[in-house]
XYZ file of C-alpha atoms in Angstrom:
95
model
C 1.634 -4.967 1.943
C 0.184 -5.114 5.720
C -1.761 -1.669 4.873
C -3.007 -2.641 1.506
C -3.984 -6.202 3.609
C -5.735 -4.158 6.023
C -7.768 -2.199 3.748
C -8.626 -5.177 1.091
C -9.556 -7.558 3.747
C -12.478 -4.953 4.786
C -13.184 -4.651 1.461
C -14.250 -8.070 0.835
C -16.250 -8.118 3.847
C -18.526 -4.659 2.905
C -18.201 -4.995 -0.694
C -17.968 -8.671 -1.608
C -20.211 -10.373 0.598
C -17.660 -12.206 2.558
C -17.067 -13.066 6.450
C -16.881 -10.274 8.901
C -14.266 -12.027 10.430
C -12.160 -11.136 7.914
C -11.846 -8.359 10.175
C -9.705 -9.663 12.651
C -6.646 -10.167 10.433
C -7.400 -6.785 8.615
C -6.879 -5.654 12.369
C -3.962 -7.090 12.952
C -2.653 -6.586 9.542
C -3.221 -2.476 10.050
C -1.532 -2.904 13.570
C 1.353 -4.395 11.823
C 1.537 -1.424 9.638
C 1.650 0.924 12.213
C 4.375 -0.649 14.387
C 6.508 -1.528 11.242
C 6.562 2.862 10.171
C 7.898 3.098 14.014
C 10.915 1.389 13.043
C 12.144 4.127 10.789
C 15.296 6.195 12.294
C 13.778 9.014 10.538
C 11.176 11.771 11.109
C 7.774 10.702 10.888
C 6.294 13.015 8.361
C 9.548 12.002 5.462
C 9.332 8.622 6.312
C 5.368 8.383 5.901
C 5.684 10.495 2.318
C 8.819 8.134 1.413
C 6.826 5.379 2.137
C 3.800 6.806 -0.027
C 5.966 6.292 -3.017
C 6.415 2.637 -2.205
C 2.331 2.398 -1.563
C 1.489 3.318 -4.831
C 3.987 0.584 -6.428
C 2.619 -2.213 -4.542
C -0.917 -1.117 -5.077
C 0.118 -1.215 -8.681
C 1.196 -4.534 -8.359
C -1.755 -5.678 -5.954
C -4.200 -4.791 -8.808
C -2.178 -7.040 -11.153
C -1.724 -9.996 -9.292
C -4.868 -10.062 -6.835
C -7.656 -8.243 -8.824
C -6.160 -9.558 -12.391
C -6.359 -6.224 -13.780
C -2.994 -5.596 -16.089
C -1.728 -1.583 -14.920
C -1.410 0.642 -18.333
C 1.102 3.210 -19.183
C -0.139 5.506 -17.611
C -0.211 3.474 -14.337
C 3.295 2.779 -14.709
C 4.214 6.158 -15.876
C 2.231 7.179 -12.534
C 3.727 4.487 -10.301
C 7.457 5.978 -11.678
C 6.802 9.463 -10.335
C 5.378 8.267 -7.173
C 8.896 6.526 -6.699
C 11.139 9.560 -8.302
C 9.127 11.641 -5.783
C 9.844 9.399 -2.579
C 13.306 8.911 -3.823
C 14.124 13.010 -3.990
C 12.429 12.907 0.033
C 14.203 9.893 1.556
C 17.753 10.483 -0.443
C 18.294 14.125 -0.176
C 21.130 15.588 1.090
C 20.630 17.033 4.138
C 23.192 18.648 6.705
C-alpha cells in the first residue's frame, strides 16, 4: 500500500490537476516502502520478487476500491499467478 500511495499521490498531482504538495506524503509514503522491504530476514532480490506477487493483488484491489473500476477474469486469473508465482519464491524449500 505505501508504494502504490507513493506512486498515486504523484499521479494526481501530474495527471489530475491536483496540489503539488501532494508530494510530500507521496515522499514519505515511498520512504516508508523502502524501510518496511529492509525488515525482511531474507535476501533482497526473493524478498523484492515475493513481494511483487503481493503488488499486483493490491493494485488489483486499488483499482476496485479507489478508481471504481471492477477487475475482470482475466485480472483475477492474472492477480492468481502473480501470487502462485511469489508463493513458489518465498516458500521453497531450500537447504
Amino acid at each position: 500500500m505505501a508504494e502504490i500511495l507513493g506512486c498515486y499521490l504523484p499521479y494526481l498531482w501530474l495527471r489530475q490537476g491536483h496540489s503539488p504538495w501532494l508530494l510530500v506524503p507521496a515522499a514519505a509514503s515511498l520512504g516508508l516502502f523502502s524501510w518496511l522491504l529492509t525488515l525482511h530476514p531474507a535476501e533482497a532480490g526473493r524478498t523484492y520478487a515475493a513481494y511483487g506477487g503481493v503488488y499486483v493483488t493490491v493494485a488489483m484491489v486499488w483499482l476496485w476500491l479507489v478508481d471504481g473500476v471492477r477487475p475482470d477474469r482475466w485480472d483475477y486469473l492474472g492477480a492468481a499467478m502473480c501470487i502462485g508465482g511469489m508463493a513458489v519464491i518465498a516458500f521453497a524449500p531450500r537447504g
